[in-house]
mmCIF file of C-alpha atoms in Angstrom:
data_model
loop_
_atom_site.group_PDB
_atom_site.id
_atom_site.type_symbol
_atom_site.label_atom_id
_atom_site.label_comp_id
_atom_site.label_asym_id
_atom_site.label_seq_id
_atom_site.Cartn_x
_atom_site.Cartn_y
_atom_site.Cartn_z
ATOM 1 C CA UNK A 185 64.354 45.716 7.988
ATOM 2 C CA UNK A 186 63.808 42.311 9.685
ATOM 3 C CA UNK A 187 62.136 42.594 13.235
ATOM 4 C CA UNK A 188 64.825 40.671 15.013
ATOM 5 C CA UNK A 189 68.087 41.052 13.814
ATOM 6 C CA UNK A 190 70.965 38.395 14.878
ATOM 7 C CA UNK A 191 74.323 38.161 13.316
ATOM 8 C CA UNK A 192 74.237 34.377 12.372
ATOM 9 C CA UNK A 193 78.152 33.718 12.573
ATOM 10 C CA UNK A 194 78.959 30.690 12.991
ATOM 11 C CA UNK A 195 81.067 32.187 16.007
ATOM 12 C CA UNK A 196 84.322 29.423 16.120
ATOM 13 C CA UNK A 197 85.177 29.863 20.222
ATOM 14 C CA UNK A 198 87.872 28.055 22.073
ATOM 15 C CA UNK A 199 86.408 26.133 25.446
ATOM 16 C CA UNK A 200 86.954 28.276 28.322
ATOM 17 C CA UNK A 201 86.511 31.831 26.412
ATOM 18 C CA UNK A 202 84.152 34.281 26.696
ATOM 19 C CA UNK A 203 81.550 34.730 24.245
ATOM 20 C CA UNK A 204 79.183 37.542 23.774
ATOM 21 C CA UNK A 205 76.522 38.186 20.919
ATOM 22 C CA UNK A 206 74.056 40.514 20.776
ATOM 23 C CA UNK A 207 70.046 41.038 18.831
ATOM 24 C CA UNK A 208 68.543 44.304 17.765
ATOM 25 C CA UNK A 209 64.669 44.486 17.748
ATOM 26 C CA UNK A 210 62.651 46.491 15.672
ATOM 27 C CA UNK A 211 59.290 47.348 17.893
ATOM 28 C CA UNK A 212 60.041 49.524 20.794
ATOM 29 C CA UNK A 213 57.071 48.849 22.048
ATOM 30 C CA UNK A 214 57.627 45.114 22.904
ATOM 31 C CA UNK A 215 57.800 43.683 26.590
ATOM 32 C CA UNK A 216 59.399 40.228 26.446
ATOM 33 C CA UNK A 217 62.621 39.138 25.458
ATOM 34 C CA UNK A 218 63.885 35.451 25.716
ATOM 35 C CA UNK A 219 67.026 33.726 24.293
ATOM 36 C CA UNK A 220 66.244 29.894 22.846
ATOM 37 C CA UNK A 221 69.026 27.816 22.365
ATOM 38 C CA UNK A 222 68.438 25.167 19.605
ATOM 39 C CA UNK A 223 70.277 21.723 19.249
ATOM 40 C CA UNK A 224 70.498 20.356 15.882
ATOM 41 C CA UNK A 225 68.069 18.708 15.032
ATOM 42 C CA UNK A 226 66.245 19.781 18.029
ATOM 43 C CA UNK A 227 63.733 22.115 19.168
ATOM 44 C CA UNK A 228 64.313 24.990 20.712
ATOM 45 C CA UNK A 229 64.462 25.696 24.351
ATOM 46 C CA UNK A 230 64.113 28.270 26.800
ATOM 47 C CA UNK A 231 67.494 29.420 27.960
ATOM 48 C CA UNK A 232 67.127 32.701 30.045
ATOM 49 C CA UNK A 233 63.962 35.356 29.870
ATOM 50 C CA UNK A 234 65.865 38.787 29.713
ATOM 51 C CA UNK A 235 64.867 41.479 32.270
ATOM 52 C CA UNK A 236 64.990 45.200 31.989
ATOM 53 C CA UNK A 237 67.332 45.057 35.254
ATOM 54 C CA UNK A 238 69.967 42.300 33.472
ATOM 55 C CA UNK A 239 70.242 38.907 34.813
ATOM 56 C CA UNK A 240 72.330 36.382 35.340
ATOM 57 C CA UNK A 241 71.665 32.025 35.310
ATOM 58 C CA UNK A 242 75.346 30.740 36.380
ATOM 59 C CA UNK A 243 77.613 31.020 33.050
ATOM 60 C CA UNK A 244 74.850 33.258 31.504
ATOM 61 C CA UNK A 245 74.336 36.876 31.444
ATOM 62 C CA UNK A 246 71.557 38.547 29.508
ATOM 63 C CA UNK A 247 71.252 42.566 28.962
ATOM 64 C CA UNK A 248 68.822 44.831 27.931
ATOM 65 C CA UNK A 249 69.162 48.055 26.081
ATOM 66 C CA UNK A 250 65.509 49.237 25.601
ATOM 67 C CA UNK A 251 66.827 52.609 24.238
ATOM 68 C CA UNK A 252 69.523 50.682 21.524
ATOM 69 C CA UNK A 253 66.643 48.524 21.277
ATOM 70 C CA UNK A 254 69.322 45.476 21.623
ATOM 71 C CA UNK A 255 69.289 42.569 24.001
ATOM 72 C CA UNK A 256 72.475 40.363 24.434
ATOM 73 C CA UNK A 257 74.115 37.182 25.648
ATOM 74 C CA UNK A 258 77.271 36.764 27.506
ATOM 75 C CA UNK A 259 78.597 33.097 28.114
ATOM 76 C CA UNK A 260 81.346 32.716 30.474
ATOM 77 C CA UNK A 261 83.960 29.604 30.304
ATOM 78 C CA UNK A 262 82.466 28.407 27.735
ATOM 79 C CA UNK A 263 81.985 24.424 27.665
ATOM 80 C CA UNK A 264 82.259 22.340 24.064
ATOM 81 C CA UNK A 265 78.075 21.370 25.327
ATOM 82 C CA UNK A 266 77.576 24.847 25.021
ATOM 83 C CA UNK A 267 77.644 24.194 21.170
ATOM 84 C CA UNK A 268 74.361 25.377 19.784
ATOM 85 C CA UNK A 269 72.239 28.103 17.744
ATOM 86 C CA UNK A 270 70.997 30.639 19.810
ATOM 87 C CA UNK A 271 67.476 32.276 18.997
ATOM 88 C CA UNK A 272 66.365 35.804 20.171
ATOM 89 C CA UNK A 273 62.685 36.850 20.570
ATOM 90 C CA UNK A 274 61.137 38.875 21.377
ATOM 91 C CA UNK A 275 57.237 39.252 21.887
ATOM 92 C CA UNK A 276 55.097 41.466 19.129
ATOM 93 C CA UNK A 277 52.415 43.458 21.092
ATOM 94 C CA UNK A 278 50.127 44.163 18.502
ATOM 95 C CA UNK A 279 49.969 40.212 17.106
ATOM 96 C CA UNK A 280 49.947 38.331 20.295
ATOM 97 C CA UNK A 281 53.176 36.536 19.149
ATOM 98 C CA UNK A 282 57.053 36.161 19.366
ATOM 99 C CA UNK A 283 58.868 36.898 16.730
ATOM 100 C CA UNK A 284 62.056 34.868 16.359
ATOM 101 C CA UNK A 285 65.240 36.071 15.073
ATOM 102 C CA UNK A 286 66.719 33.531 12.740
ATOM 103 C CA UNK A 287 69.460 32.146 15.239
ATOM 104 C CA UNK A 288 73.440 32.592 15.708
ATOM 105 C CA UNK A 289 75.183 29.532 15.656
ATOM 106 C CA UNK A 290 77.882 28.902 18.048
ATOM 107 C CA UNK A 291 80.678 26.072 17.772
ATOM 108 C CA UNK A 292 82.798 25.635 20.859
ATOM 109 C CA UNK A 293 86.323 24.192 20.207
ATOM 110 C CA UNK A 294 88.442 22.141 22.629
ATOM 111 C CA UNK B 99 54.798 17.339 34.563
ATOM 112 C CA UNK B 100 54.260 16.575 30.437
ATOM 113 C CA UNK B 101 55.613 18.735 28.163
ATOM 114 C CA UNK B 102 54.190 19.216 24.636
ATOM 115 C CA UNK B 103 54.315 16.163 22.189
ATOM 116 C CA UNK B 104 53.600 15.639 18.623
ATOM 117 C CA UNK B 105 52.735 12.895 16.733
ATOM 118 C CA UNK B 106 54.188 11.401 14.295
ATOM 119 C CA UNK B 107 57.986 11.831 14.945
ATOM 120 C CA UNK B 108 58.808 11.232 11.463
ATOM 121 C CA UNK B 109 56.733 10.818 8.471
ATOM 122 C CA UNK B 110 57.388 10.128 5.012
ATOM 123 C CA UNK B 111 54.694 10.600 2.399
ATOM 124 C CA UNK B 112 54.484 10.499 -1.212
ATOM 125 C CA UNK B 113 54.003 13.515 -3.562
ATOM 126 C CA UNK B 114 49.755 14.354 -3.398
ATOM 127 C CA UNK B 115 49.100 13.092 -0.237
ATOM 128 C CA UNK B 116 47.678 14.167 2.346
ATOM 129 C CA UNK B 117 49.334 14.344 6.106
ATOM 130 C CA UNK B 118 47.762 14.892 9.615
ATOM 131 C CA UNK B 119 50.115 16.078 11.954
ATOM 132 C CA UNK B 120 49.245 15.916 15.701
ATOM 133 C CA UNK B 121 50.299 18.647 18.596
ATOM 134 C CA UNK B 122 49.189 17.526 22.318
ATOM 135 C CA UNK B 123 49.860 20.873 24.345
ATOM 136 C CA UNK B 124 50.806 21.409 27.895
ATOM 137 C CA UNK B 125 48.115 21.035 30.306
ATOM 138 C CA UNK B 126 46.172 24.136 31.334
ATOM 139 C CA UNK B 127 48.450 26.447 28.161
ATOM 140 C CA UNK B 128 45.493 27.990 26.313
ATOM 141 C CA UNK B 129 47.435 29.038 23.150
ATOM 142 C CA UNK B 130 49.100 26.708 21.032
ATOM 143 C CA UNK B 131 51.326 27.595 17.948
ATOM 144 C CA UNK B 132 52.457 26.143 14.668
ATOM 145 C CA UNK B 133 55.941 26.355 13.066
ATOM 146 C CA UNK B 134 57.428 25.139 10.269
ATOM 147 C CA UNK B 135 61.331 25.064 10.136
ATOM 148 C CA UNK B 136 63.317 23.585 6.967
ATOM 149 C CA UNK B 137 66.809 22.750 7.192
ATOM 150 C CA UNK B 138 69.333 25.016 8.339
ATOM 151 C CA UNK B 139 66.492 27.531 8.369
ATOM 152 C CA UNK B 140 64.794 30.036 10.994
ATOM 153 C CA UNK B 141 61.422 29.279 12.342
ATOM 154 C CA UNK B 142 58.716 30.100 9.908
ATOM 155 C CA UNK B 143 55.059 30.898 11.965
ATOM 156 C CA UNK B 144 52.347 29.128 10.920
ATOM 157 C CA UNK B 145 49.411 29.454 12.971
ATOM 158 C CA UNK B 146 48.321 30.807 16.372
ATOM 159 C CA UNK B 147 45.345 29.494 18.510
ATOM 160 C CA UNK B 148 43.705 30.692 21.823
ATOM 161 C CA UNK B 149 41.381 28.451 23.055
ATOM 162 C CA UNK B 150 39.593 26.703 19.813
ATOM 163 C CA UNK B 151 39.698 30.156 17.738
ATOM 164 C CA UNK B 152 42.530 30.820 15.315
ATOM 165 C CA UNK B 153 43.184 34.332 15.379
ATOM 166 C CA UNK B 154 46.160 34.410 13.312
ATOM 167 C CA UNK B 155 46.060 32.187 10.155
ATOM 168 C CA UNK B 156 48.134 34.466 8.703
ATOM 169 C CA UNK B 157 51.334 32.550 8.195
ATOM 170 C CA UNK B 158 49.823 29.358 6.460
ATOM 171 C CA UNK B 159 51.899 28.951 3.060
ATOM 172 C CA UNK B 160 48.606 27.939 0.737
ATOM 173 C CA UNK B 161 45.038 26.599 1.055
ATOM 174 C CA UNK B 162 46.380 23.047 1.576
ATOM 175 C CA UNK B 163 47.448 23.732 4.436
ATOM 176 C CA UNK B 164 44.852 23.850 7.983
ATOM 177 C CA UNK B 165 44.428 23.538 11.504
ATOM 178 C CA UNK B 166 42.161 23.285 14.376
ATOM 179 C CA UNK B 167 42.233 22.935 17.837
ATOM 180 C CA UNK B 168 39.312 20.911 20.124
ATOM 181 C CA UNK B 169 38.409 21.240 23.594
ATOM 182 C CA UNK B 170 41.317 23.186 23.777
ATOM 183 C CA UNK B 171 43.707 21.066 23.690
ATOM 184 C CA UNK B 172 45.454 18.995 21.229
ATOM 185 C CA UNK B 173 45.566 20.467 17.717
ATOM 186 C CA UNK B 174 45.709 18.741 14.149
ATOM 187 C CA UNK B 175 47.628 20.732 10.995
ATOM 188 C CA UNK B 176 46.301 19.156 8.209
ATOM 189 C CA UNK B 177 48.432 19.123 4.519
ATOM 190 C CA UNK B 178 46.800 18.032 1.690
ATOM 191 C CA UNK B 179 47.957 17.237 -1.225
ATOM 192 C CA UNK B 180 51.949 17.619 0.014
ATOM 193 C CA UNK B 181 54.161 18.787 -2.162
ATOM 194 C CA UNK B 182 58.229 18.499 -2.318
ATOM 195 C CA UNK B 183 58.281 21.769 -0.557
ATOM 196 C CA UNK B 184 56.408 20.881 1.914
ATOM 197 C CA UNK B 185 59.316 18.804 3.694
ATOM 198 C CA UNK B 186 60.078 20.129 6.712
ATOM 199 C CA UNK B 187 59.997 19.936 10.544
ATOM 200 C CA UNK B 188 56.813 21.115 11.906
ATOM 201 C CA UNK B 189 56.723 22.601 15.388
ATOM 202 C CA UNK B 190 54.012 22.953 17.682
ATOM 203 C CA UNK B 191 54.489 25.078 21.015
ATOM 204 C CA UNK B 192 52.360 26.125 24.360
ATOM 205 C CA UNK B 193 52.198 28.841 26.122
ATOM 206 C CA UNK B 194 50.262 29.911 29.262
ATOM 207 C CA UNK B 195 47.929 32.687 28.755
ATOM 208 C CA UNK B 196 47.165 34.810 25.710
ATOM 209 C CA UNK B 197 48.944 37.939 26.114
ATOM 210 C CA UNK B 198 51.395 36.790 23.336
ATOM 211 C CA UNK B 199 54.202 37.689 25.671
ATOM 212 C CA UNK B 200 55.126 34.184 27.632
ATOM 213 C CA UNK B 201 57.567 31.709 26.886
ATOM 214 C CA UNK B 202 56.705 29.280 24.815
ATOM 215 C CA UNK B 203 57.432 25.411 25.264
ATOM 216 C CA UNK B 204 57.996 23.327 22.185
ATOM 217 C CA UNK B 205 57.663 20.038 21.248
ATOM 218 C CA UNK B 206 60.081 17.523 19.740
ATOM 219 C CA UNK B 207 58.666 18.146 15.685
ATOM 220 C CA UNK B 208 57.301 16.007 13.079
ATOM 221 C CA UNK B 209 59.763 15.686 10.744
ATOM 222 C CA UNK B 210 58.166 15.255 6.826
ATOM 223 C CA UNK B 211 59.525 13.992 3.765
ATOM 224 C CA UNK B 212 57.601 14.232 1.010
ATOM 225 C CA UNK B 213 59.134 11.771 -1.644
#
């Protein structure tokens, strides 16, 4: 079983939808979660840190489920820039690392 | 402020040589990681320094492959005698801190083609 878990679609959305996706994690004894979003031929960025409370950046909602042992992503009105792969990590207490799910990839149609 | 760059952007080598890739951190982040990604691919982990020390070497593919870090701050990952496989975008990232558990920054890649 892979640490972090992400269904990598592609998800085909229409602009304006909603669009949710979600990453299981393997060690229930990690802290920090984080969603990346990755450009092609980019590196990733930071998008949101996820908190055990939920929270929210504008369009973008991120969940945690520490006893699923899930976090997720919800994306509001979704805009064709919002076009991307999305990573999940999450950090890996014993290793001093983040370990990085492999992406979803999201294509947002007009 | 900076962010994190690497050196070269793009570098195309021939079968058996050797490459020096270059990672200048973010000021005052005291660990530094290596990634490798290939195309279409998830990040693969390479390397992990705090400070100068290497704690975690535990994701470098073979014994041509090595890095170090000085004064710490900017780190070299060394290939030698690159293969095909090797081709690849390399990744370095910052973080503040050592804990493991904070964000990490990234920097734009050296992208290698090994002809």
């Amino acid at each position: 079983r892979k640490e972090v878990e992400q269904d990598p679609g592609p998800f085909n959305v229409p602009e304006g939808a909603t669009v949710a996706f979600n990453c299981t994690y393997s060690n229930s004894a990690s802290q920090s979660f984080f969603w990346y979003r990755q450009d092609c031929r980019k590196e990733p960025k930071l998008l949101m840190s996820v908190y055990s409370s939920g929270n929210e950046d504008g369009r973008f909602t991120a969940q945690l489920n520490r006893a699923s042992q899930y976090i997720s992503l919800l994306i509001r009105d979704s805009k064709l820039s919002d076009s991307a792969t999305y990573l999940c990590v999450v950090n890996d207490p014993g290793n001093y690392q983040l370990i990085w799910g492999a992406g979803t990839k999201l294509i947002i149609k007009p | 402020g900076a962010g994190v760059s690497q050196s070269p952007s793009n570098k195309v080598t021939e079968k058996g040589k050797d490459v020096e890739l270059r990672c200048d951190p973010i000021s005052g982040h005291t660990a530094l990681y290596w990634y490798r990604q290939s195309l279409g691919q998830g990040l693969e982990f390479l390397i992990y320094f705090q400070g100068n020390s290497a704690p975690d070497k535990s994701g470098l593919p073979s014994d041509r492959f090595s890095a170090e870090r000085t004064g710490g701050s900017v780190s070299t990952l060394t290939i030698q005698r690159t293969q095909q496989e090797d081709s690849a975008v390399y990744l370095c990232a910052s973080s503040f801190g050592g804990s493991g558990a904070n964000e990490q920054f990234f920097g734009p890649g050296t992208r290698l083609t090994v002809l």
